[in-house]
GROMACS .gro file of C-alpha atoms in nm:
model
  154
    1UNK     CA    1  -1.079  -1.212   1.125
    2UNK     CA    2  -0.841  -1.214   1.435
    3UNK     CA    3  -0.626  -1.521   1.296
    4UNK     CA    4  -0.603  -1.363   0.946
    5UNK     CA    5  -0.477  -1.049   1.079
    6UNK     CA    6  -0.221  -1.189   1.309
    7UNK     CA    7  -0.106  -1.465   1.066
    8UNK     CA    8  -0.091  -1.188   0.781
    9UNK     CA    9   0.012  -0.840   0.978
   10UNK     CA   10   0.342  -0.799   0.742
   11UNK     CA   11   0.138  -0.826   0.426
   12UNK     CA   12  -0.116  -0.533   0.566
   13UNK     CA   13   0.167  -0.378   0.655
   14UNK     CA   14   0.391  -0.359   0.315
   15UNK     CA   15   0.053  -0.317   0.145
   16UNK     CA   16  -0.036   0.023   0.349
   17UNK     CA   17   0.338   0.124   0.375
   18UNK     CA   18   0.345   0.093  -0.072
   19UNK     CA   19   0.119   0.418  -0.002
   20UNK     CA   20   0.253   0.634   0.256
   21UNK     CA   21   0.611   0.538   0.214
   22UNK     CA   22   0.646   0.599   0.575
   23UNK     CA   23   0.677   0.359   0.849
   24UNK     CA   24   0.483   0.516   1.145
   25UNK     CA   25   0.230   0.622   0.899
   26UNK     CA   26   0.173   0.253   0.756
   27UNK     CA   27   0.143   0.151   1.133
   28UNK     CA   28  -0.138   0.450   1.207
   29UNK     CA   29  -0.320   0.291   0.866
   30UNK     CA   30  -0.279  -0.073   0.974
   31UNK     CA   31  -0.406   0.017   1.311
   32UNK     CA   32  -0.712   0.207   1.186
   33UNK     CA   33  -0.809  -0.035   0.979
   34UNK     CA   34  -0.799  -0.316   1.184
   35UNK     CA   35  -1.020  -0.121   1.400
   36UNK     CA   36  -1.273  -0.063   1.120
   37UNK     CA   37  -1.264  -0.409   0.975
   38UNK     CA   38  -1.344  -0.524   1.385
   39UNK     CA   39  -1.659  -0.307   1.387
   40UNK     CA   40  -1.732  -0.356   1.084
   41UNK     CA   41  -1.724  -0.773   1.052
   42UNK     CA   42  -2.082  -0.791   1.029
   43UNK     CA   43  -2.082  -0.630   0.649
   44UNK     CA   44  -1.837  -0.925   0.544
   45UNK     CA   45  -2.088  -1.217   0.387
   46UNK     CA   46  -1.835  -1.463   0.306
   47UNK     CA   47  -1.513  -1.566   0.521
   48UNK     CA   48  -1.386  -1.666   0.213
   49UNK     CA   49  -1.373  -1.282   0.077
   50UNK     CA   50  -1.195  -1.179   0.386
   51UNK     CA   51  -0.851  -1.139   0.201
   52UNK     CA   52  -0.999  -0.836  -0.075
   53UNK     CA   53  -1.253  -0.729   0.214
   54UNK     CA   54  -0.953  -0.646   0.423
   55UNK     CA   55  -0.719  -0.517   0.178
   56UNK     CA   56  -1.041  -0.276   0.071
   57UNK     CA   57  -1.058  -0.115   0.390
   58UNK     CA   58  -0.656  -0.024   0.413
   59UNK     CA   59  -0.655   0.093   0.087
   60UNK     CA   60  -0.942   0.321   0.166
   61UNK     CA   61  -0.794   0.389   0.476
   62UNK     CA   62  -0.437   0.506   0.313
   63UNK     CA   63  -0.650   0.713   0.037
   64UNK     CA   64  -0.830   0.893   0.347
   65UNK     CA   65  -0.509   0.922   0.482
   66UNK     CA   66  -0.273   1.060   0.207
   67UNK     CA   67  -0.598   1.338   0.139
   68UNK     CA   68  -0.595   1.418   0.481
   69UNK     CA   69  -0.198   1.476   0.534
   70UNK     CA   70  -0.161   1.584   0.154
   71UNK     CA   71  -0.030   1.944   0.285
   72UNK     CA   72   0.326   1.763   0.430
   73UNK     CA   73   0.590   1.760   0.259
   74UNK     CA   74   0.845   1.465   0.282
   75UNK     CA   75   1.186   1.525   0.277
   76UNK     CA   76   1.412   1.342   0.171
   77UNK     CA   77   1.730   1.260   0.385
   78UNK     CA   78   1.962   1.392   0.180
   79UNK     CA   79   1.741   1.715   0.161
   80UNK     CA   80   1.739   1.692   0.533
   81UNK     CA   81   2.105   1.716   0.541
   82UNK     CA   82   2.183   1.980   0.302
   83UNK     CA   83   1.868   2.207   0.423
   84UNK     CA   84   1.955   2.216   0.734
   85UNK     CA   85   2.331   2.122   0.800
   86UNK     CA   86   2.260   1.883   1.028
   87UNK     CA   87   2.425   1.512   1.076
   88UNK     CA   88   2.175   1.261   1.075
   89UNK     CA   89   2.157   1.003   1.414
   90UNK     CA   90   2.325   0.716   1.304
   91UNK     CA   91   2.125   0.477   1.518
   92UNK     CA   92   1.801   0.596   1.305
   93UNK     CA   93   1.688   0.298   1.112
   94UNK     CA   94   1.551   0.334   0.745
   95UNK     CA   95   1.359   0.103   0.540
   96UNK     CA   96   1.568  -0.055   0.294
   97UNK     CA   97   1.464  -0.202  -0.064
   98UNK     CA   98   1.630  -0.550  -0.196
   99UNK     CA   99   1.557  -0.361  -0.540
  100UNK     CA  100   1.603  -0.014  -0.532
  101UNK     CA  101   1.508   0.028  -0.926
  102UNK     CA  102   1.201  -0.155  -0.927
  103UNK     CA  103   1.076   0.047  -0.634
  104UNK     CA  104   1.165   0.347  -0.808
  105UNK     CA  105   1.010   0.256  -1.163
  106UNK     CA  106   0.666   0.169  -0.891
  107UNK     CA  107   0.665   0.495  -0.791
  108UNK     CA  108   0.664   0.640  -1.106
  109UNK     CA  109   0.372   0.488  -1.208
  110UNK     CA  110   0.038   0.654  -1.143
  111UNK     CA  111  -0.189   0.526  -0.852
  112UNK     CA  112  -0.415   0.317  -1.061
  113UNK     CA  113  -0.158   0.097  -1.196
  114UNK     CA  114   0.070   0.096  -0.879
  115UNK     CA  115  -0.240  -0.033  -0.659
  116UNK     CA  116  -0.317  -0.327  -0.919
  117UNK     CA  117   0.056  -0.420  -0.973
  118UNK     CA  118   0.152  -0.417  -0.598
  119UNK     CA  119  -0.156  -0.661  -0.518
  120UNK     CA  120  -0.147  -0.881  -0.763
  121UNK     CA  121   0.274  -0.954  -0.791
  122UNK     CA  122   0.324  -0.869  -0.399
  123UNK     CA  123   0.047  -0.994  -0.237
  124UNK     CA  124  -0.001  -1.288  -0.447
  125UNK     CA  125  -0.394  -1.181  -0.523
  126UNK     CA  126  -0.566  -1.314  -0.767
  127UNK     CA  127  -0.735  -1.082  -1.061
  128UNK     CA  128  -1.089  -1.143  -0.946
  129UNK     CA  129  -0.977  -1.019  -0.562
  130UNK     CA  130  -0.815  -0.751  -0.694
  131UNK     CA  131  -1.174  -0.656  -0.880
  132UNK     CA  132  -1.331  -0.685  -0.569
  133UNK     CA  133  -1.099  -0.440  -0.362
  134UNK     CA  134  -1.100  -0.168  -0.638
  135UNK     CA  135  -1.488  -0.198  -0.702
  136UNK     CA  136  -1.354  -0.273  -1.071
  137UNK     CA  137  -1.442  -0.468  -1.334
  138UNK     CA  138  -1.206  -0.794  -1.398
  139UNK     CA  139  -1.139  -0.657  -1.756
  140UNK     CA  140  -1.058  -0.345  -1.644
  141UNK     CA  141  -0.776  -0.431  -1.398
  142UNK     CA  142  -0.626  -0.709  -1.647
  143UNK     CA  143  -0.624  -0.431  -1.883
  144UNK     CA  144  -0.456  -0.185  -1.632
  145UNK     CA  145  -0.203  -0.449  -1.501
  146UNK     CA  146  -0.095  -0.521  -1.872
  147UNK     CA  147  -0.018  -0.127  -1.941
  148UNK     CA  148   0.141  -0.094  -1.610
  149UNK     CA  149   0.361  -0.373  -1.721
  150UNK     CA  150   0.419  -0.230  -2.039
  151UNK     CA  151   0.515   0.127  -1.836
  152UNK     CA  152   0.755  -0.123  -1.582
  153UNK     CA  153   0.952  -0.239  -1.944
  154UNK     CA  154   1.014   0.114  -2.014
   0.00000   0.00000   0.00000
């Protein structure tokens, strides 16, 4: 479990911050559930699951998360700016997008499609893992990742 979480931290990572949208609350949901996943190792039956097993738990952890802090607001910076007349610190780093349009058109779509389309074109998962993270079955999700596709086209 120790090796797959070092050799794969920036996949946990993306995969928690495609939730929160925030860096320092990705890292708080990486963090918890890499604590989880360490007490909890004796629930995982097969090494060979540990890829959906682990991507389970952070999902579950960002869901706790996002109902937990759903009362904050986030700004965005150029509401920031205008709202309070203030010049942003230019040594502040932001996350920055290759593809600003295709992040956009992701977070459009609603959570159920998002999840599936994220871990299966991002995080290289196969359908069947997928299935196993969502506690869905496979038709369900191949059915869900073709109209999320079809919502992407539009």
């Amino acid at each position: 479990l120790k090796k797959y979480i070092v050799d794969n931290k920036e996949s946990l990572y993306r995969f928690a911050y495609g939730y929160v949208k925030n860096q320092d609350d990705a890292l708080d949901i990486v963090h918890d559930s890499i604590c989880k996943s360490l007490t909890k190792i004796d629930t995982l039956k097969d090494i060979g699951n540990i890829k959906p097993w682990i991507y389970k738990i952070i999902s579950n952890c960002a869901i706790d998360y996002i109902r937990k802090n759903y009362k904050y607001i986030s700004l965005t910076e150029e509401q920031f700016v205008i709202n309070n007349d203030l010049d942003l610190d230019d040594s502040i780093s932001y996350d920055t997008y290759e593809n600003i349009d295709l992040q956009k058109a992701l977070d459009e779509l609603p959570e159920k499609y998002k999840t599936i389309v994220i871990l299966r074109y991002f995080e290289d998962m196969k359908i069947s893992e997928i299935a196993q993270v969502l506690d869905e079955n496979t038709n369900t999700i191949k059915t869900r990742l073709y109209k999320a596709l079809d919502k992407l086209k539009l």
